[in-house]
Every structure is written in structure tokens, then in C-alpha cells.
Short mmCIF file of C-alpha atoms in Angstrom, two decimals:
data_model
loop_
_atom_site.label_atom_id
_atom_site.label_comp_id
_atom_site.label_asym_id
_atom_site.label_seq_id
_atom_site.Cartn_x
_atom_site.Cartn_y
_atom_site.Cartn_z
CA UNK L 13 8.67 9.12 -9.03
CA UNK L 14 8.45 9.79 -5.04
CA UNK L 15 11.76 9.55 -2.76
CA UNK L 16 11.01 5.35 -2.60
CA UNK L 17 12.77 5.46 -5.84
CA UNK L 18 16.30 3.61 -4.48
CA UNK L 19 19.30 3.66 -6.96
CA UNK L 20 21.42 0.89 -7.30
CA UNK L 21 25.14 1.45 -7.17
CA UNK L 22 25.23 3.20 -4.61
CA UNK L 23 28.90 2.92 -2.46
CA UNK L 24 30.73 2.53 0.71
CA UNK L 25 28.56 2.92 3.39
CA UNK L 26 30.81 3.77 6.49
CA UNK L 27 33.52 5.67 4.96
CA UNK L 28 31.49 8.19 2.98
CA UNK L 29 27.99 7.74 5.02
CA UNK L 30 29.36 8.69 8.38
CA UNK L 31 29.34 12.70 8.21
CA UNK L 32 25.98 12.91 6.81
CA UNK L 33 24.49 9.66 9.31
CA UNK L 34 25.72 12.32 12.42
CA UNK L 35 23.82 14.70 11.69
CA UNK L 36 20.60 13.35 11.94
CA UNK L 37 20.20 13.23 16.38
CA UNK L 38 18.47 9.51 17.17
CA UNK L 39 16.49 9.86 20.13
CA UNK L 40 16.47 7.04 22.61
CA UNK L 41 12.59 5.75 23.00
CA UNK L 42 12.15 7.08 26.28
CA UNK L 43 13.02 10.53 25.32
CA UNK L 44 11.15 10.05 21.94
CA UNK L 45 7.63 9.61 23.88
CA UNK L 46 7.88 13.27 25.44
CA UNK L 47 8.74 15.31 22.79
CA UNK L 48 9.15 18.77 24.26
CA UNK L 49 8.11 21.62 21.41
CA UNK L 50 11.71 22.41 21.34
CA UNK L 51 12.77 18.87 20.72
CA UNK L 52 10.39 18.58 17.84
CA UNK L 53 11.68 21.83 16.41
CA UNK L 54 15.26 20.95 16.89
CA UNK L 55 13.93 17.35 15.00
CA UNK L 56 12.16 19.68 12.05
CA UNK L 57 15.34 21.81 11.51
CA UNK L 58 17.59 18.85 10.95
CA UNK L 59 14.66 17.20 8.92
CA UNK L 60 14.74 20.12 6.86
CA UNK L 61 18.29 21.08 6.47
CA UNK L 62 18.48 16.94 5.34
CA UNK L 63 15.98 17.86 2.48
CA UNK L 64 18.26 20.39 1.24
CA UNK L 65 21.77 18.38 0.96
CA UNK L 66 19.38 15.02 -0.76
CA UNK L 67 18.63 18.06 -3.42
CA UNK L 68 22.32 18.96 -3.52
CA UNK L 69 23.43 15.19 -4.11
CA UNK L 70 21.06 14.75 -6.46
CA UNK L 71 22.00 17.54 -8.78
CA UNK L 72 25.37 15.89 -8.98
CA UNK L 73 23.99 13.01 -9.82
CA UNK L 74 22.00 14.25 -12.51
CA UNK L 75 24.99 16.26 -13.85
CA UNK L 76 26.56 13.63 -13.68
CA UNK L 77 24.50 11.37 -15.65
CA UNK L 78 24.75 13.94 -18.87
CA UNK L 79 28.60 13.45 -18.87
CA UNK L 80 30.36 11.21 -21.14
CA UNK L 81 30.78 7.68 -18.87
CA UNK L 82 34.03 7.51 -17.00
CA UNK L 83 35.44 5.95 -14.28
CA UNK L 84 35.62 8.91 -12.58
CA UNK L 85 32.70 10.26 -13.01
CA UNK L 86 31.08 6.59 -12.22
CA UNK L 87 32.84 7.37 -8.90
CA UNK L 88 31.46 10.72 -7.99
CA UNK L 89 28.15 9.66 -8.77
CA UNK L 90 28.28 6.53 -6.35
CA UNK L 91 29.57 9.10 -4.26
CA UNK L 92 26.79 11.53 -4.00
CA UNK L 93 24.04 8.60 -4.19
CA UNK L 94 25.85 7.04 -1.30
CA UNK L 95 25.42 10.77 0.80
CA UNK L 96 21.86 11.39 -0.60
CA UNK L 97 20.86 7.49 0.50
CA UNK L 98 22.20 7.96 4.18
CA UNK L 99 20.17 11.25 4.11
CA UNK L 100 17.34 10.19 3.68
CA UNK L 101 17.77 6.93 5.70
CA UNK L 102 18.32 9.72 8.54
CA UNK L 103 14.95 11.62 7.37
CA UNK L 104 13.39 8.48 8.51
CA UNK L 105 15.29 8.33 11.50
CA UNK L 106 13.92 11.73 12.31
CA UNK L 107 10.14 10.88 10.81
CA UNK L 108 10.55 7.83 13.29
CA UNK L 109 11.46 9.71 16.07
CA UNK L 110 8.83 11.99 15.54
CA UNK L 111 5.94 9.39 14.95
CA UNK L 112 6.86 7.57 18.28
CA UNK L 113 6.44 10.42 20.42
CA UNK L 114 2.80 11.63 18.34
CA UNK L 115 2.07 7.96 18.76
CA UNK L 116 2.53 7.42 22.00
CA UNK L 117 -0.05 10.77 22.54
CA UNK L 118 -2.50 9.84 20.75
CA UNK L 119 -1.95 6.29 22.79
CA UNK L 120 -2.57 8.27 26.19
CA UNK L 121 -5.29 10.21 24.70
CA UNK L 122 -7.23 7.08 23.88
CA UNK L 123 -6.59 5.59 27.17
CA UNK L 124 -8.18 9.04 29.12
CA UNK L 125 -11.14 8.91 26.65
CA UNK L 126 -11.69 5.26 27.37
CA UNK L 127 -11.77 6.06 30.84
CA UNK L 128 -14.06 8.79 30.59
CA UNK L 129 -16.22 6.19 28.94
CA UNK L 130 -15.97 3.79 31.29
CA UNK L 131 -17.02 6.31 34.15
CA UNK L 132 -20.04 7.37 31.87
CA UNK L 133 -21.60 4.07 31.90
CA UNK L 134 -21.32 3.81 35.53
CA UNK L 135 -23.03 6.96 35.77
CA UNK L 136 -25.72 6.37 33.44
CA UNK L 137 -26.36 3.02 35.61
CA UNK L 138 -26.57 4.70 38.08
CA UNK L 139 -29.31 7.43 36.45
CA UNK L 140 -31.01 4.30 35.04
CA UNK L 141 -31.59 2.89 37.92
CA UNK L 142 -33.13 5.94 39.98
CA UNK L 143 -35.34 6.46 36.56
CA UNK L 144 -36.43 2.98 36.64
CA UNK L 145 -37.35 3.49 40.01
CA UNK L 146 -39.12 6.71 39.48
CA UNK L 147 -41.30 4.64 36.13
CA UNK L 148 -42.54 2.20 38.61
CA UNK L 149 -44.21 4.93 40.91
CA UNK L 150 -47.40 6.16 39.84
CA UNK L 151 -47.74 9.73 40.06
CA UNK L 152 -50.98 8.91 42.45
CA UNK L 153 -48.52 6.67 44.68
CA UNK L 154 -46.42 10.36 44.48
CA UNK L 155 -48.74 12.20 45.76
CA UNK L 156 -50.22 10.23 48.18
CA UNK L 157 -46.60 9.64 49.33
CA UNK L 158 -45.85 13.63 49.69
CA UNK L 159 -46.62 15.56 52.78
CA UNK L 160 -48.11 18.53 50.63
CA UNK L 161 -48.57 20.25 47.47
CA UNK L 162 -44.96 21.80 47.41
CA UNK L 163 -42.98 18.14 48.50
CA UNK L 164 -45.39 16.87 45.24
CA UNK L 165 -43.73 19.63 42.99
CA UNK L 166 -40.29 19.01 44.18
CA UNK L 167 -40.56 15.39 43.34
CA UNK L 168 -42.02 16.30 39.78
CA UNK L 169 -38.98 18.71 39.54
CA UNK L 170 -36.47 15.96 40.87
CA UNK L 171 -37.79 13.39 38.00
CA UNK L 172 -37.18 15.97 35.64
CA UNK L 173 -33.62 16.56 36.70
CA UNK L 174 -32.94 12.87 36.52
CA UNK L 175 -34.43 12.73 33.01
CA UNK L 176 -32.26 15.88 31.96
CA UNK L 177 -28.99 14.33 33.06
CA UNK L 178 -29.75 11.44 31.53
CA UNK L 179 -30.17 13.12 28.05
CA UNK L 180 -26.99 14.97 28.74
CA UNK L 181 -24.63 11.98 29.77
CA UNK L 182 -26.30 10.33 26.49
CA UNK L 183 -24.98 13.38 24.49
CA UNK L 184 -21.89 13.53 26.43
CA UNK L 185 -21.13 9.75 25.86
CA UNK L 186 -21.85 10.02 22.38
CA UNK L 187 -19.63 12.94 21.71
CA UNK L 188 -17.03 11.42 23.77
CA UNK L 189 -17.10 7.92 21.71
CA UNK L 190 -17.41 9.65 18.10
CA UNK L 191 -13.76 11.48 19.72
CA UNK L 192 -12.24 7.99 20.81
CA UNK L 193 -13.07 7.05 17.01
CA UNK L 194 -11.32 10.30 15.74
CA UNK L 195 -8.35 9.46 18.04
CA UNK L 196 -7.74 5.63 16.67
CA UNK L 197 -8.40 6.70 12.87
CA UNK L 198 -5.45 9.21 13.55
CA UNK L 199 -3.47 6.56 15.98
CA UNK L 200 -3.70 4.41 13.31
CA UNK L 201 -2.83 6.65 10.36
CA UNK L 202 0.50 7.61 12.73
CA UNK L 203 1.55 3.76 12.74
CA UNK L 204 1.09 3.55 8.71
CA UNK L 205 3.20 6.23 8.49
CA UNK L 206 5.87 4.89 10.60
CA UNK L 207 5.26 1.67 9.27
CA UNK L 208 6.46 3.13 6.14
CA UNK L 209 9.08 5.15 7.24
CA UNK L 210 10.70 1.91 8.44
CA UNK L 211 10.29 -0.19 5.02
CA UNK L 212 12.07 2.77 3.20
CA UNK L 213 14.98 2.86 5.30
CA UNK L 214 15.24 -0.87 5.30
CA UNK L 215 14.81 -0.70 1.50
CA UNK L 216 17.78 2.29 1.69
CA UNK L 217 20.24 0.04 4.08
CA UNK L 218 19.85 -2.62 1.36
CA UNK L 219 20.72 -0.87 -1.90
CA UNK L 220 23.65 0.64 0.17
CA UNK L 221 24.84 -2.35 0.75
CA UNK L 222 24.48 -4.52 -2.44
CA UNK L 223 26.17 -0.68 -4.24
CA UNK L 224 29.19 -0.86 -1.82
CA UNK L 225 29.81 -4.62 -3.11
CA UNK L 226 29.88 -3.25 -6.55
CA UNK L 227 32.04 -0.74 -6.20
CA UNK L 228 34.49 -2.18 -4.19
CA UNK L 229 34.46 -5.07 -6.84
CA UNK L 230 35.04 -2.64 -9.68
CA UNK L 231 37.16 -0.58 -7.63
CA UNK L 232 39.36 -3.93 -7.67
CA UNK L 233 39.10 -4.67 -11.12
CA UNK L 234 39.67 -1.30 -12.73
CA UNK L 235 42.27 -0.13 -10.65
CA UNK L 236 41.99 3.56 -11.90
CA UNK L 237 42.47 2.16 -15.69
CA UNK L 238 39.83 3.44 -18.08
CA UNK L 239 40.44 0.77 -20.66
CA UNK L 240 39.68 -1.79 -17.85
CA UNK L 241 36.32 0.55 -16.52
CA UNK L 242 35.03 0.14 -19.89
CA UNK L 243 35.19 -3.45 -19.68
CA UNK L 244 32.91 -3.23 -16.45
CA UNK L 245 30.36 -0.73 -18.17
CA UNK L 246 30.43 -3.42 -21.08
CA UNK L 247 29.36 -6.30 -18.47
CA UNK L 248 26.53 -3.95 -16.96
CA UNK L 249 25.34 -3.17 -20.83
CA UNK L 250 25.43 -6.81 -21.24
CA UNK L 251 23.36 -7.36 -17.64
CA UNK L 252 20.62 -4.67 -18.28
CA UNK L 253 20.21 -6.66 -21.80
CA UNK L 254 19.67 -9.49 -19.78
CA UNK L 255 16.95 -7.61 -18.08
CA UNK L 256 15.57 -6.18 -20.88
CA UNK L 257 15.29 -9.41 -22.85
CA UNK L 258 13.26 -11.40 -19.98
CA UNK L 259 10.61 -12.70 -20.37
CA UNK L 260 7.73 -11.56 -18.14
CA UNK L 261 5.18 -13.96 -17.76
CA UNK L 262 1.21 -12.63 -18.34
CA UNK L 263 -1.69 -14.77 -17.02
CA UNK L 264 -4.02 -16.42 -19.83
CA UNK L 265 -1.77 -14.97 -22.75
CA UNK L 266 1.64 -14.81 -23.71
CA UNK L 267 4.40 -13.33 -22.47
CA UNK L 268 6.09 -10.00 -22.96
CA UNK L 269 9.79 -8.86 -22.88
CA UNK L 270 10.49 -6.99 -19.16
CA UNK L 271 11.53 -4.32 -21.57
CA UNK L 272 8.13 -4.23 -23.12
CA UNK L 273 6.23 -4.68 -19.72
CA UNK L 274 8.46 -1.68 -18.42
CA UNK L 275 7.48 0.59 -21.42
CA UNK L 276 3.50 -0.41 -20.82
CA UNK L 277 3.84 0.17 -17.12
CA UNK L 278 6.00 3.23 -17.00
CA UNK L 279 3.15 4.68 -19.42
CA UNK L 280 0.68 3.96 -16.80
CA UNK L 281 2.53 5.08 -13.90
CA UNK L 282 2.11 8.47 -15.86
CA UNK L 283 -1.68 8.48 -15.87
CA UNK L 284 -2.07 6.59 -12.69
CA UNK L 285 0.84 7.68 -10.58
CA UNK L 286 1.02 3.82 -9.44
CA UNK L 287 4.55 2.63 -9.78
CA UNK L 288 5.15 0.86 -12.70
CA UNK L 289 7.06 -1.61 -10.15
CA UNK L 290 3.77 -1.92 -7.94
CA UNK L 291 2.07 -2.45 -11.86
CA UNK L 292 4.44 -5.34 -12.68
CA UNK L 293 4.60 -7.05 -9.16
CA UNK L 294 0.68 -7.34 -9.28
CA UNK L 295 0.64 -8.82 -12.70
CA UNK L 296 3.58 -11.11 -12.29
CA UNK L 297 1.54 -12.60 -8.54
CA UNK L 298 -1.23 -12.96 -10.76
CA UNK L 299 0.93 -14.75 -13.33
CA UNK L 300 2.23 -17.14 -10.04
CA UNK L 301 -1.19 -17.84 -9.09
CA UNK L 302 -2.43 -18.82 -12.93
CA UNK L 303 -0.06 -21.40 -12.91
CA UNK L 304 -1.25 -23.01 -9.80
CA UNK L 305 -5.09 -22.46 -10.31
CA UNK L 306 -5.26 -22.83 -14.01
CA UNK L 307 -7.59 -21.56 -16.90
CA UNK L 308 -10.53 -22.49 -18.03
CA UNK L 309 -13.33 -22.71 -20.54
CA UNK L 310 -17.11 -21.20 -20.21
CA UNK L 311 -19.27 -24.26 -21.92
CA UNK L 312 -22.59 -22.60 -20.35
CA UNK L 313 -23.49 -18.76 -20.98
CA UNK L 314 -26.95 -19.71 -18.94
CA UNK L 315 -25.47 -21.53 -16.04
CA UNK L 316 -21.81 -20.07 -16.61
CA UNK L 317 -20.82 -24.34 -15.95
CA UNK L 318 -17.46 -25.11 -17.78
CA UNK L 319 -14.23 -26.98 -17.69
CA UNK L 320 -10.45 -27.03 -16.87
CA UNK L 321 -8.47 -26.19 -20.05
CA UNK L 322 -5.74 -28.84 -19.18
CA UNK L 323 -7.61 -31.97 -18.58
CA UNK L 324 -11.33 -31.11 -19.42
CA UNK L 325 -12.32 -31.30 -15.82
CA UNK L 326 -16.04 -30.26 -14.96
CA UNK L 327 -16.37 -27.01 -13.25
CA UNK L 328 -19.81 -25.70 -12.20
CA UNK L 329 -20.04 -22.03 -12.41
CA UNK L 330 -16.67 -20.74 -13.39
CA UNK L 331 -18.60 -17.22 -14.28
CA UNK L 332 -21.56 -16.20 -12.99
CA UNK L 333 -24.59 -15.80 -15.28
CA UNK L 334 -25.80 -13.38 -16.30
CA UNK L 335 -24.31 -11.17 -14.65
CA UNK L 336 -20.50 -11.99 -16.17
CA UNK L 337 -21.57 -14.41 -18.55
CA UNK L 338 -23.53 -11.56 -20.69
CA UNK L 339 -20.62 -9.23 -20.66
CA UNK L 340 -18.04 -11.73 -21.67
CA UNK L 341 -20.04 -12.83 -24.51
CA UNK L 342 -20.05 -9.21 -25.83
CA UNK L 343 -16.19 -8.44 -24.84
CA UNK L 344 -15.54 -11.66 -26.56
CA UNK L 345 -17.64 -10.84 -29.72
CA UNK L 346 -16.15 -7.24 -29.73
CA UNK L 347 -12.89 -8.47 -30.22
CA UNK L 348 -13.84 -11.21 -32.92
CA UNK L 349 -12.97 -13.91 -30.47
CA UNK L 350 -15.26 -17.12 -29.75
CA UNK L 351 -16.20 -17.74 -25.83
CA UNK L 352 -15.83 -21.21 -26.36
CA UNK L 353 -12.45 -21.28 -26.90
CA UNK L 354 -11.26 -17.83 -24.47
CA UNK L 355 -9.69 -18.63 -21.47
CA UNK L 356 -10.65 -17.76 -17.86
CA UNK L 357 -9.69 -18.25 -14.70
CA UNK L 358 -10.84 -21.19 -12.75
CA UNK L 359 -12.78 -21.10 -9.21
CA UNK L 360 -10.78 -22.77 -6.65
CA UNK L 361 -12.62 -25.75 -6.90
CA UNK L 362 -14.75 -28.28 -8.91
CA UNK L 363 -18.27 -28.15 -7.13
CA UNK L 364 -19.63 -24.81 -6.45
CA UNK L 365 -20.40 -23.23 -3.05
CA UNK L 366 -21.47 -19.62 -1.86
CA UNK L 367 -17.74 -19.68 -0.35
CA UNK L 368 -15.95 -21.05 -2.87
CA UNK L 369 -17.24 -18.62 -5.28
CA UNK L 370 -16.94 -18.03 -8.88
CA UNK L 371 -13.59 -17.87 -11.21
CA UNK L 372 -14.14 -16.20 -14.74
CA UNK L 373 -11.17 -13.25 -14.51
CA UNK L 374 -10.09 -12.43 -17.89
CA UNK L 375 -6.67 -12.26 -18.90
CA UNK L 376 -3.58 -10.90 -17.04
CA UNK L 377 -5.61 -8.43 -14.66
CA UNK L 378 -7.81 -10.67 -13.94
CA UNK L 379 -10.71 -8.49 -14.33
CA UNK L 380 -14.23 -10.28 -14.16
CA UNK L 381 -16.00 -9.23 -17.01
CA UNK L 382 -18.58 -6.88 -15.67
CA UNK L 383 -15.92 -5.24 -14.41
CA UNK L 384 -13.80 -4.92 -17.37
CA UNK L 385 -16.64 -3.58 -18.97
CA UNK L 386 -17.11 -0.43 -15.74
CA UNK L 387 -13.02 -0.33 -16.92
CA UNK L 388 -13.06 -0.21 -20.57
CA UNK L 389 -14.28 3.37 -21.73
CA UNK L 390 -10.88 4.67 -18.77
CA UNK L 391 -8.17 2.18 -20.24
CA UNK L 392 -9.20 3.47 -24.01
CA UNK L 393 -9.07 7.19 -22.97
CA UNK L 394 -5.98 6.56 -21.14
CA UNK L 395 -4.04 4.36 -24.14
CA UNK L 396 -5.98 6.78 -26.51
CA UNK L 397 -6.81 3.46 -28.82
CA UNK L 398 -9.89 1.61 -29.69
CA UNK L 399 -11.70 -1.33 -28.19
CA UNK L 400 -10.06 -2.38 -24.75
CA UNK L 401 -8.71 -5.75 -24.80
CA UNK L 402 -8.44 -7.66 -21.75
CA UNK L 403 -5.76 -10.10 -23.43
CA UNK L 404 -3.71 -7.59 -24.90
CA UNK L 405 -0.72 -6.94 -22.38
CA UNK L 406 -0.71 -2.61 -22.46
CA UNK L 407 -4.51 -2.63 -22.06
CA UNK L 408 -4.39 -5.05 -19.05
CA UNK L 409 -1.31 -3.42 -17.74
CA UNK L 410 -3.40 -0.11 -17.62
CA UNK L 411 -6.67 -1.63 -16.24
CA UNK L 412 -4.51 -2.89 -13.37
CA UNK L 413 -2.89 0.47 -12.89
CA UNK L 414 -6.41 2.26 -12.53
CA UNK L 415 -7.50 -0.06 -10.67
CA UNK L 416 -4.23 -0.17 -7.69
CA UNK L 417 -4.84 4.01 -8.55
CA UNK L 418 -8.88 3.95 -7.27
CA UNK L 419 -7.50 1.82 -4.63
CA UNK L 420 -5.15 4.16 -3.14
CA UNK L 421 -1.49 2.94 -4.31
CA UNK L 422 -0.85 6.30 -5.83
CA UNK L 423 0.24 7.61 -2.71
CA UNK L 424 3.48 5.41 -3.12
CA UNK L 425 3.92 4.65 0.73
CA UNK L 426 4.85 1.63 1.98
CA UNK L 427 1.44 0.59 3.76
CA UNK L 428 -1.07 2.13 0.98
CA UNK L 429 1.03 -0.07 -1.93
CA UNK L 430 0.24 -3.44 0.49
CA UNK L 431 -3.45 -2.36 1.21
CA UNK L 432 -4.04 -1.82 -2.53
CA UNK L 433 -2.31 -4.92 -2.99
CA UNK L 434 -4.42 -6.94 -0.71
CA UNK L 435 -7.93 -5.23 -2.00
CA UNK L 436 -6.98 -6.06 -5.41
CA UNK L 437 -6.50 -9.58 -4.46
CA UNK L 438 -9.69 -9.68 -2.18
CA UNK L 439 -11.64 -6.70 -1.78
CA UNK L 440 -9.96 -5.92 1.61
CA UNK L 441 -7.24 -4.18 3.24
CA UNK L 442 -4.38 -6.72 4.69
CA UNK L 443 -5.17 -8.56 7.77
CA UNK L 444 -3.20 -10.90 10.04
CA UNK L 445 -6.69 -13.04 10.50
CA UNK L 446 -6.37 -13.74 6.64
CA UNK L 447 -3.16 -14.99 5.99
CA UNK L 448 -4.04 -15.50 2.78
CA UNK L 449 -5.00 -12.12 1.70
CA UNK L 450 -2.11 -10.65 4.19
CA UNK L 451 0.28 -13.35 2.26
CA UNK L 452 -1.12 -11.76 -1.53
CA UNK L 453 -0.14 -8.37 -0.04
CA UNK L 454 3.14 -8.78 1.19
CA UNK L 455 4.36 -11.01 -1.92
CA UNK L 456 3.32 -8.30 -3.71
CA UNK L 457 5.48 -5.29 -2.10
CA UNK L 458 8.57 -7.57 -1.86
CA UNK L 459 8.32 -8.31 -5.60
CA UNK L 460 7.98 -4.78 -6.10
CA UNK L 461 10.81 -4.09 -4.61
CA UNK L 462 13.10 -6.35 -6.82
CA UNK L 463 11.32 -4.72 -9.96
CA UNK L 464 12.15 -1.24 -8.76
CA UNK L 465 15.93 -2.66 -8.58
CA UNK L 466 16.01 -3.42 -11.95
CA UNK L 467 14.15 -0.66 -12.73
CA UNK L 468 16.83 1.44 -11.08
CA UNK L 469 19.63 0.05 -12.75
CA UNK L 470 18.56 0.47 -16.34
CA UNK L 471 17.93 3.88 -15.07
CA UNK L 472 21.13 4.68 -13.77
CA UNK L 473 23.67 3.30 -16.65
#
């Protein structure tokens, strides 16, 4: 797992944190947007020399881990997570820092070659003109008009330099615009990554300071007596139970223990490099928005027409025949199941329209079938197992890992997580102009993040 892995229990945040938080140099905004090459070198050194002490504090952390538990040693690992945590919360001080000033470039840039546009089209309406001018007079009207042979061949050669600076402000403009386009792909690629440089050190500042209200709590409790610590460890043994006993909640089948969802996804994550806390926040939105949609059942393979599960409600076209209707009736018959009786999801409402759409998603990815059927020959090489079942928790857990993995989640930043989020949700990346697409995405991330909590505290006992 990538440096967004945050541990929980980590400790006091002033007291140990301040050495480490001076060394990384914040640069005020102004100063930020006119990076000399000396600043940014002075901003790489410290970047790097922060790399090296996270490595140090996480050795002793991992050493650590393979010691008997103690109270001490519970305290020297707090202690180095708390050190490695405010490292790399200054990391992203410096990645910030560094971002604002490449931003604020490629800002400038943009603006120059927007302006060099601008003064292009004035020119070429100006060249347009004096060509539309020279179109309208015949060459006999030329000739007639010139006071001999030579004035004649001048004029020739004059509309031939018009036409030649018109092909080269065409070529100029052109190379000039397909620039401007390289300029806001990487303009916008800068503000993802500062985007996500931001989230992680939010996400950093947060386990800090839930970890310094459990230690100073245990601190309190223990007071340096082993035979008390163990009593603590016993109540975090008895919490991580807790979380392994959970039930997480699957769309259109039945639940699984977190503990069992964890295995699944942490399998995934290995063949996907998707976070198994991504894997599990997808699949438990999807869970949320089964229980406010609702299933239903396909009573049409021809028309794909069917009904609410709950109350037998008409639905036209919860699938689309043939093209999901055929493949569901052969996932379905695969499996030994009847079609009938198989629950789907239901389109978001009762009459059908070319915006409302169609429903049909199978089981907790909420594949539709012709789909799951593009998926199915991946999630049974991946699993290593037969027929892929769309209702059986691992298979669905992978199909949504390969899926966030094609879409680009396997990066593990901040902004590619939420994109993948959104596409999975509607085909496109988040946008303010759909709230609810934007909403899907960002409900995801911030249940990911709770997952990855728990995640990190099984981890860590």
C-alpha cells in the first residue's frame, strides 16, 4: 500500500511533532509563485532528506511491531508514527509549495498563448478581408486596372503573398491552439496533484489527532503499570472484534462479516492495486443506494418489462432486451438459478424514457449483464475458480476492483480514487454541474477513508 496508508494511534502532536514540522520551510504564496531554481532545489533537498527520516520511523515501527506487546514499546511506536505522520504532512507542505509556483506558470503561460491567439484572429481578419477583396476582382478588371505588364505581375505576386500568409497564420494558429491544449491538460494535471496533496495531509492532521486522544487516555489509565496496559490492549482486542464481526451490507444478496469483506478485498487490492478501502466504500454506496432504489424482477426476456420485488409494482424495461436480457438468461442458467425469481436493480422510475434509462445491475457490483459477461473470463483468472458469480460476494468484490483498476483508481491519489468513483457510478469523471454524480464521488472517498481507519487499526494491534 502507497504512503495514503494513515495509522491510527498515532500521539501527541505538538510535543513530539514540532522538531520534525520545522524542518519542512512553508513558503508564503507570494514567494511560492516565483520559485527561483534555487528555491526549488532548497524545496527538493528538504523533500528528500523528509523521505529518508519517514523510512527511519518506519523501521521502528516495524521492529516494533515483532516485539512482544508492552506498554513501552506501545509508546515508542506511537512515537515514531507520530514523527513519520508530521513528515510526511510536511512532504505535502513542500509538494504544495511546489505545485503553486508550477501552477501559477503554467497559469501565465496560458494567458500569453491566449493572447497570441487572440492577436491571430485579428490578423487573419485582417488577411481575410484584403483576400476577399482580391476574389471579387477579376483578373481582367486587374489588368485593365494596371498601368503595364510589370504593375500586372506585381499585383499577381501581391495576391500570392496574401494567400501565403494566410496559410501560414492558419498553421501558426493551429500550432499555437494544439500548445494552449498541451498547457491546460498539464495545468490541470498540476491542480489534481495538489488537490491530492491537500486531502492527504488533511487525512494525516486527523489520525494525529484522534491518536493523541488515545494515548493521552491510556497514558491516564495505565499510569506506567503493565498489568493495567494489558487491560487497554484487552479493550482494543475486544474493539477490532467488533470490527471484525460487522456486518457489511452487499446489494441484492446477503451480507458478509467486515472481516470477510476485508479478506475478499485485500485479495483484490493484490491483483488490482485498488485499495481494498476504495473496494469496500464502492460496494457499501452501492449497498446505500439498493436500499433506496430497490430490486427487482425481469417478467419479460423480449421486452425486458418487470416488477418491484417489494410490492409487485410494474416496471417497463428494467433490462434492456436483448442486449442484457440474453446475457442474464445465460449467467442465470450458468449458475442453476431461474430469472424469474433473480433480483436486479430497478430503473429510477416506473414508465420508461430515453433519460430515465434502464435498471437490470446484478448483484453487489452492480454490473449489467453484458457487462458481467466482458468481466467474467478476468474475475475467474484472477480468483483462479470456476464460473463467475455476480451474487457471490469475492467474485463481485473482484469485478468491482477491475473495474475502479481500468478506471484509473490504482494510482491511489486522492483525485484519481474520486474520478474512478464517479465513472463507476456514471460513466464520467466528477463534475460540479452534476451534483449527483459529484455527490456519488465524494461519498465514496469519505467512506473510504473511515474503512482505511479500521483497516489501520486491525493492522496496527
Amino acid at each position: 500500500m502507497k504512503a495514503r496508508t494513515f495509522v491510527l494511534g498515532l500521539s501527541t502532536f505538538v510535543a513530539l511533532g514540532t522538531a520534525v514540522y520545522c524542518m519542512a520551510t512553508i513558503i508564503p504564496r507570494a514567494q511560492a509563485q516565483e520559485l527561483t531554481p534555487q528555491e526549488r532545489a532548497t524545496l527538493q533537498a528538504q523533500y528528500d532528506q523528509l523521505q529518508q527520516e519517514i523510512a527511519q520511523y518506519q523501521k521502528v515501527i516495524d521492529d516494533t511491531k515483532n516485539k512482544e506487546k508492552s506498554l513501552q514499546g506501545d509508546v515508542t511506536q506511537l512515537d515514531a508514527q507520530i514523527k513519520k505522520a508530521q513528515a510526511e504532512i510536511n512532504q505535502r507542505t513542500l509538494t504544495i509549495n511546489t505545485l503553486t509556483s508550477q501552477i501559477t506558470q503554467k497559469a501565465k503561460n496560458i494567458q500569453t498563448l491566449q493572447q497570441k491567439i487572440d492577436a491571430g484572429h485579428d490578423s487573419l481578419a485582417k488577411i481575410l478581408r484584403e483576400k476577399d477583396q482580391i476574389d471579387t476582382t477579376s483578373l481582367m478588371i486587374l489588368a485593365l486596372s494596371s498601368g503595364s505588364l510589370s504593375q500586372l505581375m506585381a499585383d499577381t505576386d501581391n495576391i500570392d503573398s496574401v494567400n501565403q500568409n494566410l496559410q501560414d497564420l492558419f498553421d501558426e494558429l493551429r500550432g499555437v491552439k494544439q500548445q494552449t491544449e498541451a498547457e491546460k491538460a498539464a495545468l490541470a494535471a498540476q491542480q489534481d496533484k495538489q488537490l491530492d496533496a491537500k486531502h492527504d495531509a488533511q487525512v494525516l492532521k486527523a489520525a494525529v489527532s484522534t491518536a493523541q486522544q488515545q494515548k493521552t487516555t491510556e497514558l491516564t489509565v495505565t499510569k506506567g503499570q503493565e498489568s493495567a496496559y494489558n487491560k487497554v490492549l484487552a479493550q482494543k482486542q475486544a474493539q477490532a472484534q467488533q470490527i471484525r464481526n460487522a456486518l457489511f451490507n452487499l446489494r441484492d444478496t446477503k451480507g458478509i462479516t467486515f472481516e470477510s469483506a476485508l479478506q475478499y478485498a485485500t485479495v483484490a487490492q493484490q491483483k488490482t492495486g485498488v485499495r481494498a478501502a476504495l473496494i469496500l466504500a464502492i460496494l457499501s454506496q452501492e449497498s446505500d443506494l439498493g436500499a433506496n432504489i430497490g430490486s427487482c424482477y425481469v417478467g419479460n426476456l423480449s421486452t425486458g418489462d418487470g416488477s418491484r420485488i417489494k410490492d409487485g409494482t410494474a416496471y417497463e424495461k428494467v433490462m434492456k432486451a436483448p442486449r442484457d436480457t440474453t446475457p442474464f438468461e445465460a449467467i442465470t442458467s450458468a449458475l442453476g438459478l431461474s430469472w424469474q425469481s433473480t433480483p436486479v436493480s430497478c430503473p429510477l422510475g416506473r414508465t420508461y424514457t430515453s433519460s430515465r434509462g434502464y435498471g437490470g445491475a446484478l448483484g453487489p457490483s452492480q454490473f449489467i449483464p453484458s457487462t458481467w459477461q466482458l468481466f467474467a473470463p478476468r474475475i475467474e483468472k484472477g480468483l483462479g475458480e470456476g464460473t463467475a458469480n455476480p451474487w457471490n460476494p469475492q467474485d463481485a468484490i473482484m469485478a468491482t476492483a477491475l473495474y475502479m483498476s481500468d478506471l484509473g483508481a490504482g494510482s491511489q491519489s486522492y483525485t484519481a480514487e474520486r474520478n474512478a468513483a464517479c465513472k463507476y457510478y456514471s460513466g464520467r469523471s466528477c463534475d460540479t454541474r452534476s451534483p449527483i454524480n459529484y455527490t456519488y464521488g465524494n461519498s465514496v472517498v469519505t467512506k473510504a477513508d473511515t474503512f482505511q481507519k479500521n483497516i489501520d487499526f486491525l493492522n496496527n494491534l
